[in-house]
Each structure stands twice: as structure tokens, then as C-alpha cells.
mmCIF file of C-alpha atoms in Angstrom:
data_model
loop_
_atom_site.group_PDB
_atom_site.id
_atom_site.type_symbol
_atom_site.label_atom_id
_atom_site.label_comp_id
_atom_site.label_asym_id
_atom_site.label_seq_id
_atom_site.Cartn_x
_atom_site.Cartn_y
_atom_site.Cartn_z
ATOM 1 C CA MET A 1 1.422 -1.137 1.481
ATOM 2 C CA VAL A 2 3.138 2.301 0.095
ATOM 3 C CA PRO A 3 5.025 1.654 -2.820
ATOM 4 C CA LEU A 4 9.095 2.581 -1.702
ATOM 5 C CA ASN A 5 9.775 4.006 -5.052
ATOM 6 C CA ARG A 6 6.934 6.761 -4.177
ATOM 7 C CA PRO A 7 7.650 9.974 -5.769
ATOM 8 C CA PRO A 8 8.591 12.404 -2.696
ATOM 9 C CA VAL A 9 5.841 14.540 -1.287
ATOM 10 C CA ASN A 10 6.786 17.797 -0.373
ATOM 11 C CA GLN A 11 3.844 20.041 0.691
ATOM 12 C CA PRO A 12 3.446 19.802 4.436
ATOM 13 C CA LEU A 13 0.535 18.822 5.849
ATOM 14 C CA LYS A 14 -1.498 20.586 7.937
ATOM 15 C CA ALA A 15 -4.799 21.025 9.795
ATOM 16 C CA PRO A 16 -8.157 21.760 8.158
ATOM 17 C CA ALA A 17 -9.100 25.597 9.087
ATOM 18 C CA PRO A 18 -12.717 25.316 10.585
ATOM 19 C CA GLN A 19 -14.483 26.511 7.819
ATOM 20 C CA ASP A 20 -13.011 23.260 5.737
ATOM 21 C CA MET A 21 -14.718 20.702 8.026
ATOM 22 C CA ARG A 22 -17.541 19.545 9.564
ATOM 23 C CA TRP A 23 -18.568 16.802 11.197
ATOM 24 C CA LEU A 24 -23.061 16.286 11.228
ATOM 25 C CA ARG A 25 -24.140 13.362 13.818
ATOM 26 C CA VAL A 26 -26.433 10.904 11.645
ATOM 27 C CA GLU A 27 -28.908 9.550 14.012
ATOM 28 C CA ASP A 28 -32.485 10.571 11.875
ATOM 29 C CA ALA A 29 -33.431 10.127 8.448
ATOM 30 C CA SER A 30 -33.343 14.258 8.172
ATOM 31 C CA ALA A 31 -29.444 13.896 8.541
ATOM 32 C CA VAL A 32 -29.100 12.103 5.493
ATOM 33 C CA SER A 33 -30.113 15.320 3.769
ATOM 34 C CA ALA A 34 -28.563 17.415 5.772
ATOM 35 C CA CYS A 35 -25.303 15.582 4.159
ATOM 36 C CA ARG A 36 -26.198 15.132 0.883
ATOM 37 C CA GLN A 37 -26.547 19.671 0.685
ATOM 38 C CA ALA A 38 -23.258 20.179 2.991
ATOM 39 C CA VAL A 39 -21.215 18.117 0.505
ATOM 40 C CA GLN A 40 -22.756 19.984 -2.746
ATOM 41 C CA VAL A 41 -22.238 22.865 -0.911
ATOM 42 C CA LEU A 42 -18.037 22.329 -0.226
ATOM 43 C CA ALA A 43 -17.636 20.710 -3.379
ATOM 44 C CA GLU A 44 -19.387 23.700 -5.202
ATOM 45 C CA ARG A 45 -16.977 26.089 -2.916
ATOM 46 C CA LEU A 46 -13.951 24.224 -4.426
ATOM 47 C CA GLN A 47 -15.313 24.562 -7.604
ATOM 48 C CA PHE A 48 -15.837 20.768 -8.488
ATOM 49 C CA PRO A 49 -17.479 20.059 -12.271
ATOM 50 C CA ALA A 50 -20.980 20.003 -11.829
ATOM 51 C CA VAL A 51 -20.892 15.375 -12.625
ATOM 52 C CA ARG A 52 -18.238 14.985 -9.399
ATOM 53 C CA VAL A 53 -20.415 17.215 -7.338
ATOM 54 C CA GLY A 54 -23.693 14.734 -8.504
ATOM 55 C CA GLN A 55 -21.407 11.618 -7.962
ATOM 56 C CA LEU A 56 -19.884 13.038 -4.489
ATOM 57 C CA ALA A 57 -23.631 13.758 -3.590
ATOM 58 C CA LEU A 58 -24.629 10.288 -4.128
ATOM 59 C CA ALA A 59 -21.834 8.470 -2.340
ATOM 60 C CA VAL A 60 -22.142 10.925 0.600
ATOM 61 C CA THR A 61 -26.047 10.013 0.430
ATOM 62 C CA GLU A 62 -25.351 6.297 0.695
ATOM 63 C CA ALA A 63 -22.422 6.699 3.288
ATOM 64 C CA ALA A 64 -24.838 8.396 5.404
ATOM 65 C CA SER A 65 -27.788 6.221 4.750
ATOM 66 C CA ASN A 66 -26.021 3.195 6.002
ATOM 67 C CA LEU A 67 -25.256 4.762 9.163
ATOM 68 C CA TYR A 68 -28.856 5.717 9.671
ATOM 69 C CA LYS A 69 -29.897 2.259 9.248
ATOM 70 C CA HIS A 70 -27.433 0.543 10.542
ATOM 71 C CA ALA A 71 -25.355 2.049 12.839
ATOM 72 C CA GLU A 72 -25.234 3.854 16.297
ATOM 73 C CA GLN A 73 -23.863 6.915 17.146
ATOM 74 C CA GLY A 74 -23.391 7.847 13.708
ATOM 75 C CA SER A 75 -21.028 10.836 12.344
ATOM 76 C CA LEU A 76 -20.263 11.694 9.085
ATOM 77 C CA LEU A 77 -17.168 14.685 8.785
ATOM 78 C CA LEU A 78 -16.873 16.517 5.178
ATOM 79 C CA CYS A 79 -13.449 18.042 4.905
ATOM 80 C CA VAL A 80 -11.154 19.274 2.858
ATOM 81 C CA ASN A 81 -8.202 17.859 1.319
ATOM 82 C CA ARG A 82 -5.191 19.978 0.201
ATOM 83 C CA ASP A 83 -2.159 17.783 -0.239
ATOM 84 C CA SER A 84 -2.208 18.440 -3.569
ATOM 85 C CA PRO A 85 -2.647 21.723 -5.973
ATOM 86 C CA GLN A 86 -6.424 21.105 -6.429
ATOM 87 C CA PRO A 87 -8.355 20.490 -3.188
ATOM 88 C CA GLY A 88 -10.132 17.468 -2.923
ATOM 89 C CA ILE A 89 -12.462 16.247 -0.333
ATOM 90 C CA ASP A 90 -12.300 13.719 2.317
ATOM 91 C CA LEU A 91 -15.573 11.705 3.569
ATOM 92 C CA VAL A 92 -15.135 9.665 7.210
ATOM 93 C CA THR A 93 -17.630 8.332 8.443
ATOM 94 C CA ILE A 94 -17.507 6.514 12.008
ATOM 95 C CA ASP A 95 -20.099 4.935 14.561
ATOM 96 C CA ALA A 96 -20.375 3.252 17.662
ATOM 97 C CA GLY A 97 -21.430 -0.764 16.419
ATOM 98 C CA PRO A 98 -22.239 -2.930 15.546
ATOM 99 C CA GLY A 99 -19.706 -3.885 12.748
ATOM 100 C CA VAL A 100 -19.980 -5.362 9.204
ATOM 101 C CA ARG A 101 -20.144 -9.162 9.734
ATOM 102 C CA ASP A 102 -18.842 -9.668 5.818
ATOM 103 C CA VAL A 103 -17.062 -6.764 5.037
ATOM 104 C CA SER A 104 -15.747 -8.257 1.561
ATOM 105 C CA ALA A 105 -19.517 -8.594 0.843
ATOM 106 C CA ALA A 106 -20.350 -5.221 1.902
ATOM 107 C CA MET A 107 -17.921 -4.076 -0.472
ATOM 108 C CA ARG A 108 -18.639 -5.495 -3.376
ATOM 109 C CA ASP A 109 -20.049 -3.122 -6.010
ATOM 110 C CA GLY A 110 -23.740 -3.634 -6.669
ATOM 111 C CA HIS A 111 -24.352 -4.926 -2.878
ATOM 112 C CA SER A 112 -26.930 -2.816 -1.632
ATOM 113 C CA THR A 113 -27.282 -2.290 2.075
ATOM 114 C CA ALA A 114 -31.086 -3.499 3.922
ATOM 115 C CA GLY A 115 -32.514 -4.724 0.689
ATOM 116 C CA THR A 116 -32.881 -1.014 -0.396
ATOM 117 C CA LEU A 117 -32.020 0.832 -3.549
ATOM 118 C CA GLY A 118 -28.760 2.194 -2.511
ATOM 119 C CA ILE A 119 -25.730 2.292 -4.594
ATOM 120 C CA GLY A 120 -23.840 0.468 -2.146
ATOM 121 C CA LEU A 121 -20.324 0.576 -0.460
ATOM 122 C CA GLY A 122 -19.264 -0.823 -3.730
ATOM 123 C CA ALA A 123 -20.023 2.421 -5.852
ATOM 124 C CA ILE A 124 -19.003 4.470 -3.484
ATOM 125 C CA GLN A 125 -15.393 2.606 -3.692
ATOM 126 C CA ARG A 126 -15.775 3.153 -7.595
ATOM 127 C CA LEU A 127 -16.737 6.637 -7.654
ATOM 128 C CA ALA A 128 -14.057 7.685 -4.995
ATOM 129 C CA ASP A 129 -9.988 8.213 -6.095
ATOM 130 C CA PHE A 130 -9.151 6.065 -3.166
ATOM 131 C CA SER A 131 -11.780 4.073 -0.406
ATOM 132 C CA ASP A 132 -10.970 2.009 2.569
ATOM 133 C CA LEU A 133 -13.450 0.281 5.460
ATOM 134 C CA TYR A 134 -12.506 -1.749 9.050
ATOM 135 C CA SER A 135 -15.004 -3.200 10.488
ATOM 136 C CA ALA A 136 -15.147 -6.513 13.129
ATOM 137 C CA PRO A 137 -18.325 -7.337 14.547
ATOM 138 C CA ASP A 138 -19.299 -6.129 17.529
ATOM 139 C CA HIS A 139 -17.108 -3.083 17.205
ATOM 140 C CA SER A 140 -17.340 0.170 15.617
ATOM 141 C CA THR A 141 -16.782 0.486 11.358
ATOM 142 C CA ALA A 142 -14.733 3.145 9.911
ATOM 143 C CA LEU A 143 -14.910 4.462 6.270
ATOM 144 C CA ALA A 144 -12.447 6.878 4.466
ATOM 145 C CA PRO A 145 -13.056 7.750 1.113
ATOM 146 C CA ARG A 146 -10.981 10.962 -1.069
ATOM 147 C CA PHE A 147 -12.771 12.191 -3.596
ATOM 148 C CA ARG A 148 -11.012 14.422 -6.255
ATOM 149 C CA PRO A 149 -11.718 16.971 -8.924
ATOM 150 C CA VAL A 150 -11.747 16.312 -12.564
ATOM 151 C CA LEU A 151 -7.963 15.699 -13.666
ATOM 152 C CA ALA A 152 -6.760 17.063 -17.022
ATOM 153 C CA GLY A 153 -7.192 14.728 -19.595
ATOM 154 C CA GLY A 154 -8.766 12.404 -17.416
ATOM 155 C CA THR A 155 -12.190 11.029 -16.595
ATOM 156 C CA THR A 156 -14.540 10.980 -13.417
ATOM 157 C CA PRO A 157 -14.060 8.497 -11.897
ATOM 158 C CA GLN A 158 -10.747 8.581 -13.285
ATOM 159 C CA ASP A 159 -9.408 5.776 -15.994
ATOM 160 C CA PRO A 160 -5.922 4.223 -14.882
ATOM 161 C CA PRO A 161 -3.198 5.363 -17.080
ATOM 162 C CA GLU A 162 -2.598 2.356 -18.962
ATOM 163 C CA ILE A 163 -5.915 2.959 -20.974
ATOM 164 C CA GLY A 164 -5.488 6.864 -20.828
ATOM 165 C CA GLY A 165 -6.640 7.597 -17.752
ATOM 166 C CA ALA A 166 -4.610 10.929 -15.474
ATOM 167 C CA ALA A 167 -2.059 9.363 -13.488
ATOM 168 C CA ARG A 168 -3.457 9.606 -9.836
ATOM 169 C CA PRO A 169 -1.365 11.687 -7.047
ATOM 170 C CA PRO A 170 0.315 9.120 -4.716
ATOM 171 C CA LYS A 171 -1.004 9.049 -1.261
ATOM 172 C CA PRO A 172 0.856 10.721 1.323
ATOM 173 C CA PRO A 173 2.854 9.227 4.335
ATOM 174 C CA TRP A 174 0.257 10.431 6.753
ATOM 175 C CA ALA A 175 -2.846 12.103 7.993
ATOM 176 C CA GLY A 176 -4.432 13.868 10.787
ATOM 177 C CA LEU A 177 -8.230 14.101 12.090
ATOM 178 C CA LEU A 178 -9.908 16.507 14.481
ATOM 179 C CA ARG A 179 -13.167 16.093 15.746
ATOM 180 C CA PRO A 180 -14.292 19.874 18.150
ATOM 181 C CA ILE A 181 -15.668 19.206 21.540
ATOM 182 C CA THR A 182 -19.422 18.512 21.224
ATOM 183 C CA GLY A 183 -20.860 22.295 21.042
ATOM 184 C CA GLU A 184 -17.417 23.933 19.750
ATOM 185 C CA THR A 185 -16.645 24.784 15.808
ATOM 186 C CA GLU A 186 -13.015 25.108 16.283
ATOM 187 C CA CYS A 187 -10.827 22.158 17.284
ATOM 188 C CA GLY A 188 -8.026 23.112 20.362
ATOM 189 C CA ASP A 189 -5.851 20.134 19.036
ATOM 190 C CA ALA A 190 -3.881 20.633 15.644
ATOM 191 C CA TYR A 191 -1.536 18.667 13.508
ATOM 192 C CA GLY A 192 0.860 19.271 11.166
ATOM 193 C CA ALA A 193 4.059 17.009 9.109
ATOM 194 C CA ALA A 194 6.920 17.528 6.385
ATOM 195 C CA GLN A 195 8.975 14.771 4.773
ATOM 196 C CA ALA A 196 12.668 15.742 3.036
ATOM 197 C CA ASP A 197 15.273 13.371 2.326
ATOM 198 C CA GLY A 198 13.170 10.327 3.172
ATOM 199 C CA THR A 199 12.556 11.559 6.537
ATOM 200 C CA VAL A 200 8.957 12.141 7.861
ATOM 201 C CA THR A 201 8.809 15.075 11.051
ATOM 202 C CA GLY A 202 5.293 15.474 12.435
ATOM 203 C CA VAL A 203 3.683 17.295 15.567
ATOM 204 C CA LEU A 204 0.698 17.054 17.608
ATOM 205 C CA CYS A 205 -0.442 19.539 19.603
ATOM 206 C CA ASP A 206 -3.066 19.735 22.490
ATOM 207 C CA GLY A 207 -4.219 23.740 23.559
ATOM 208 C CA LEU A 208 -5.460 23.925 27.081
ATOM 209 C CA GLY A 209 -8.877 23.728 27.286
ATOM 210 C CA HIS A 210 -11.041 24.453 24.548
ATOM 211 C CA GLY A 211 -12.245 26.548 21.582
ATOM 212 C CA PRO A 212 -11.140 29.382 20.036
ATOM 213 C CA LEU A 213 -8.360 30.607 22.517
ATOM 214 C CA ALA A 214 -7.439 26.265 22.951
ATOM 215 C CA ALA A 215 -7.105 26.709 19.187
ATOM 216 C CA THR A 216 -4.998 29.857 18.380
ATOM 217 C CA ALA A 217 -2.615 28.096 21.170
ATOM 218 C CA ALA A 218 -2.506 25.116 19.214
ATOM 219 C CA ALA A 219 -2.083 26.680 16.021
ATOM 220 C CA ALA A 220 0.862 28.798 17.416
ATOM 221 C CA GLY A 221 2.344 25.298 17.623
ATOM 222 C CA VAL A 222 2.568 24.011 14.609
ATOM 223 C CA ALA A 223 3.133 27.066 12.875
ATOM 224 C CA ALA A 224 6.462 27.064 15.242
ATOM 225 C CA PHE A 225 7.322 23.354 13.720
ATOM 226 C CA LEU A 226 6.362 23.804 10.143
ATOM 227 C CA GLU A 227 9.013 27.308 9.743
ATOM 228 C CA ASP A 228 11.694 24.485 9.441
ATOM 229 C CA PRO A 229 10.519 21.183 10.138
ATOM 230 C CA ALA A 230 14.256 19.341 9.727
ATOM 231 C CA GLY A 231 15.518 19.896 13.245
ATOM 232 C CA GLU A 232 15.689 16.847 15.899
ATOM 233 C CA PRO A 233 12.141 16.569 18.162
ATOM 234 C CA ALA A 234 14.463 17.591 21.463
ATOM 235 C CA ALA A 235 15.333 21.664 19.726
ATOM 236 C CA LEU A 236 12.248 21.577 17.402
ATOM 237 C CA LEU A 237 9.931 21.271 20.985
ATOM 238 C CA GLU A 238 12.056 23.629 22.624
ATOM 239 C CA ARG A 239 11.060 26.117 19.835
ATOM 240 C CA VAL A 240 7.674 25.695 19.564
ATOM 241 C CA HIS A 241 7.616 26.309 24.245
ATOM 242 C CA ARG A 242 9.220 29.847 23.221
ATOM 243 C CA ARG A 243 6.846 30.744 20.507
ATOM 244 C CA MET A 244 3.776 28.828 22.728
ATOM 245 C CA SER A 245 4.849 31.452 26.111
ATOM 246 C CA GLY A 246 1.957 33.638 24.622
ATOM 247 C CA THR A 247 -0.267 31.487 24.405
ATOM 248 C CA ARG A 248 -2.543 29.611 27.462
ATOM 249 C CA GLY A 249 -0.222 26.862 26.091
ATOM 250 C CA GLY A 250 -0.272 22.919 26.033
ATOM 251 C CA ALA A 251 0.719 19.593 25.463
ATOM 252 C CA VAL A 252 2.583 18.875 22.653
ATOM 253 C CA GLY A 253 4.739 15.509 20.905
ATOM 254 C CA ILE A 254 7.049 16.074 18.431
ATOM 255 C CA VAL A 255 8.272 12.233 15.990
ATOM 256 C CA ARG A 256 11.218 12.237 13.591
ATOM 257 C CA ILE A 257 11.413 8.824 11.666
ATOM 258 C CA ASP A 258 14.169 7.949 9.433
ATOM 259 C CA GLY A 259 14.296 4.399 8.618
ATOM 260 C CA GLN A 260 13.643 1.947 11.209
ATOM 261 C CA LEU A 261 14.493 4.609 13.670
ATOM 262 C CA ALA A 262 11.903 7.121 15.598
ATOM 263 C CA ARG A 263 13.090 10.067 17.577
ATOM 264 C CA PHE A 264 10.327 11.617 20.015
ATOM 265 C CA ALA A 265 10.163 14.507 22.039
ATOM 266 C CA GLY A 266 6.565 15.194 24.147
ATOM 267 C CA LEU A 267 5.793 17.878 26.939
ATOM 268 C CA GLY A 268 2.306 17.226 28.758
ATOM 269 C CA ASN A 269 -0.151 14.418 27.943
ATOM 270 C CA VAL A 270 0.214 13.756 23.849
ATOM 271 C CA ALA A 271 -0.101 10.133 23.484
ATOM 272 C CA ALA A 272 2.806 8.408 21.247
ATOM 273 C CA SER A 273 2.384 4.705 19.685
ATOM 274 C CA ILE A 274 4.457 2.515 17.058
ATOM 275 C CA VAL A 275 1.995 -0.368 15.899
ATOM 276 C CA SER A 276 2.970 -3.239 15.229
ATOM 277 C CA GLY A 277 2.263 -7.229 14.498
ATOM 278 C CA GLY A 278 -0.350 -6.372 17.116
ATOM 279 C CA LYS A 279 1.668 -4.870 19.373
ATOM 280 C CA ARG A 280 1.921 -1.214 20.530
ATOM 281 C CA LYS A 281 4.837 0.243 21.884
ATOM 282 C CA SER A 282 4.120 3.683 24.144
ATOM 283 C CA MET A 283 6.521 6.846 23.577
ATOM 284 C CA ILE A 284 7.800 8.485 26.529
ATOM 285 C CA SER A 285 6.331 12.262 27.291
ATOM 286 C CA ILE A 286 8.045 14.256 29.766
ATOM 287 C CA PRO A 287 5.469 16.503 32.253
ATOM 288 C CA GLY A 288 4.790 20.067 31.525
ATOM 289 C CA ILE A 289 2.628 22.359 29.543
ATOM 290 C CA ALA A 290 4.249 24.108 26.430
ATOM 291 C CA GLY A 291 4.836 27.968 26.594
ATOM 292 C CA HIS A 292 4.973 27.969 30.416
ATOM 293 C CA GLN A 293 6.247 24.677 32.289
ATOM 294 C CA ALA A 294 9.596 22.852 31.287
ATOM 295 C CA ARG A 295 11.860 22.117 33.009
ATOM 296 C CA VAL A 296 13.330 19.758 31.287
ATOM 297 C CA ILE A 297 13.152 18.238 27.543
ATOM 298 C CA ARG A 298 14.121 15.426 26.721
ATOM 299 C CA GLN A 299 14.203 12.832 23.380
ATOM 300 C CA PHE A 300 14.314 9.218 23.415
ATOM 301 C CA GLU A 301 14.704 7.119 20.625
ATOM 302 C CA TYR A 302 12.616 3.552 19.385
ATOM 303 C CA GLU A 303 12.780 1.144 16.890
ATOM 304 C CA VAL A 304 10.114 1.107 14.028
ATOM 305 C CA PRO A 305 9.653 -1.961 12.175
ATOM 306 C CA PRO A 306 8.976 -2.194 8.673
ATOM 307 C CA GLY A 307 5.389 -1.449 8.078
ATOM 308 C CA ALA A 308 4.562 0.026 11.351
ATOM 309 C CA ALA A 309 2.605 2.954 11.873
ATOM 310 C CA VAL A 310 3.142 5.730 14.081
ATOM 311 C CA ILE A 311 0.624 7.419 16.296
ATOM 312 C CA LEU A 312 0.120 10.382 17.840
ATOM 313 C CA HIS A 313 -3.110 11.948 19.798
ATOM 314 C CA SER A 314 -4.911 13.626 22.397
ATOM 315 C CA ASP A 315 -6.431 12.977 25.620
ATOM 316 C CA GLY A 316 -9.403 13.438 23.521
ATOM 317 C CA ILE A 317 -8.221 9.866 22.424
ATOM 318 C CA SER A 318 -8.431 7.587 25.427
ATOM 319 C CA SER A 319 -5.256 5.627 25.751
ATOM 320 C CA ARG A 320 -6.728 2.706 26.404
ATOM 321 C CA TRP A 321 -7.481 1.344 23.380
ATOM 322 C CA GLU A 322 -5.196 -1.589 21.906
ATOM 323 C CA ALA A 323 -3.719 -2.760 18.768
ATOM 324 C CA ALA A 324 -4.577 -6.295 19.604
ATOM 325 C CA ALA A 325 -8.066 -5.466 19.329
ATOM 326 C CA LEU A 326 -7.657 -3.979 15.953
ATOM 327 C CA PRO A 327 -5.609 -6.702 13.758
ATOM 328 C CA GLY A 328 -3.937 -5.559 11.291
ATOM 329 C CA ILE A 329 -4.444 -1.998 11.312
ATOM 330 C CA GLU A 330 -1.057 -0.481 10.904
ATOM 331 C CA ALA A 331 -1.108 -2.128 7.418
ATOM 332 C CA ARG A 332 -4.199 -0.125 6.389
ATOM 333 C CA ASP A 333 -4.190 4.029 4.862
ATOM 334 C CA PRO A 334 -3.584 6.511 7.230
ATOM 335 C CA LEU A 335 -6.285 8.010 7.005
ATOM 336 C CA LEU A 336 -8.399 4.836 7.645
ATOM 337 C CA ILE A 337 -6.307 4.396 11.121
ATOM 338 C CA ALA A 338 -6.852 7.912 12.320
ATOM 339 C CA ALA A 339 -10.562 7.324 11.786
ATOM 340 C CA VAL A 340 -10.837 3.182 13.662
ATOM 341 C CA LEU A 341 -8.879 5.073 16.518
ATOM 342 C CA LEU A 342 -11.663 8.175 16.560
ATOM 343 C CA ALA A 343 -14.249 5.773 16.080
ATOM 344 C CA GLU A 344 -12.757 3.273 18.777
ATOM 345 C CA ALA A 345 -11.547 5.283 21.304
ATOM 346 C CA GLY A 346 -12.543 9.021 21.127
ATOM 347 C CA ILE A 347 -14.204 10.951 23.906
ATOM 348 C CA HIS A 348 -16.976 13.653 22.504
ATOM 349 C CA ARG A 349 -16.450 15.802 25.892
ATOM 350 C CA ASP A 350 -13.245 17.244 25.162
ATOM 351 C CA ASP A 351 -11.856 17.715 21.503
ATOM 352 C CA ALA A 352 -10.040 14.828 19.951
ATOM 353 C CA GLY A 353 -6.734 14.731 17.610
ATOM 354 C CA VAL A 354 -5.089 12.008 15.713
ATOM 355 C CA LEU A 355 -1.710 12.065 13.440
ATOM 356 C CA VAL A 356 -0.956 8.974 11.716
ATOM 357 C CA LEU A 357 2.122 8.541 9.974
ATOM 358 C CA LYS A 358 3.628 5.792 7.436
ATOM 359 C CA PRO A 359 6.816 6.287 5.456
#
């Protein structure tokens, strides 16, 4: 649960640029080395200290090794996280099963997989600033650690403040994931979010088609939203619709959460839902194409139970996923929720984008 006294997060959430995001398939032994080299290059580009680069390389090697040894259709994402003034690195792994039968044992520090000398998932958790794992037998597994560079006066990993370490930055109430269609480097989906005065507003855009032109359309929609995200979703959607007129257009969903009330306006095939207590309440999107066809834009209101997660995703994630099959998922970190949905319902023949809000 996110503490109610969390300091406000004023920096908006923006989807990563293509150069800040890399997906790697992990289906053979050579992919482990490729993942390790990729995170070293990324961490050095962000000017992480050498000791932290080494720790990241160790953690990524173990995560990739787990995928290769135990998972089907394993994938690993390295993504720059710019939620704080000092950029960090998010690591996400997903697969198509067969799941972890004893999650608590797997996360125990010193527990090694397959009888190897690996450092284990528990040590990944220790090396990361934050880490969470979700799995169930005969289902996919998702792992989501976050890594920050050394903070002034702190250690790596950071000691808790009570023994002299630097305070860790508050976790933002949101996260998103993008995955381009196989063969493309740019994703035609994009997302954004902003928070002010206890209200969280988010947008997800799905540009028509794939590749650079779809990415340009989605980016235009998100940029129009972030110019002034304080309005009602219907008014924001009107602005996004106008700004996307010079592009190929797309589908757009905008949600505003204020306490236990969500207001949603959608145009086209963007799925939006509220997940709570093992149930999923879908929100209504009106048929149309943002930027080209919008006969009417309507806004709807929904109750958001305490502890619920509000999720927007493109049609690169099948709408057939069931909350009942993912017990307790709404209580997890937003990044992990997004990873679980991508693992359980992601479609490789389409761009996939998901935004999770937990105000």
C-alpha cells in the first residue's frame, strides 16, 4: 500500500524515448551476456558509478539466467526511469510460464536457482532500490526491480535513513510500459500522467498502425495532454483530438482520479478499467479516431474503491484478461501490475502500451 502521507509528485510521467528503452528476448544462453552488456552500456551512459554498474550487471545476469533456465518465451526490458532528477534504470522480466511455485523461497536472499552458484532473486531485491515479483503456478512470472545511482551521503545499496543512509525518493502513483511490435524499434503507443492537489490524471494514446508515423501521432496526443492536464477528461480529449489532426490519428483514453471518483473520456479502442477485490469494472470509450473522426466526446464517472488500480491499455494487450485470475494484483506496485498484464495478455503482433494509476 502507498502511504497516505506520501509527498506530492509534481514531475509528470512521460513514456520513454526509443533510445531509453530496450527489450531483449532471452531464449538461449548467449542472451544472458547480451543483457549484461546492454545494462552496462546504459548505466555508463547515465553516469552511474562503477560499483553500481557492477551491481546492475550482476542483477541483470541473474534475472536473465532465470529466464533462460526456467521460463518459456522470456523477455527482459531495460528502461531509463526519469521520475527523479537523477535518472535510474528499471528492469522488467516477463515470460509465458510455467510460474514460480514458492515465491517466498525464490525471493529469499541466498536462494539459488537450479542448484547453480547464482546470487538468487533475493539478492536482486537487496541490490535494487525497490523490487517486486508476481507469479503463480501455470501462469507467467513478472519481476520489476528499480535501480538508482548512488545518492549524496548514501550507500549503494542505500542504508535506511535511521542508520545514516540517504532517504529514498517516494514511489510515484503510476507506471507505464511500452513494447513495440516485433521488428520495430519505435512503439506506436504512448502515455503520460500528472498529479496536482491530490488529483491524478493519465492518458494513453495508440497511434494508428505501427512504426514512426504511429509513434508521431501518439506523441502528439500525449504532448497536447501534458501542456495543461488540469482540465476535465472530455475537455482534454477535445484538445488532443484537435492536435492529432495533422497526424494519422489514433485511439485515446484519458482518466482523472480525485479521491474515490474517476472521470473517463475515451475515443477509439483504448481499454480502461478499475480493478479491485478480484473484479474488473470496464469504463466506456466512444467509437472514433482521435484527430479525424469524433462525432461526440462524452465523459463518464465511476467509483474507485480504496486500494484499487486504474488501468488503461491499447489493443496490443488482449481485453480478455480477468482480474479474478490475478489475485491481489491491484495491491502491487504499478510497474509490476503493468508487467503482469503484458506477460499475461500481451500480443507480439501489435504495439502494446499500458498505464497503471494508483493514487
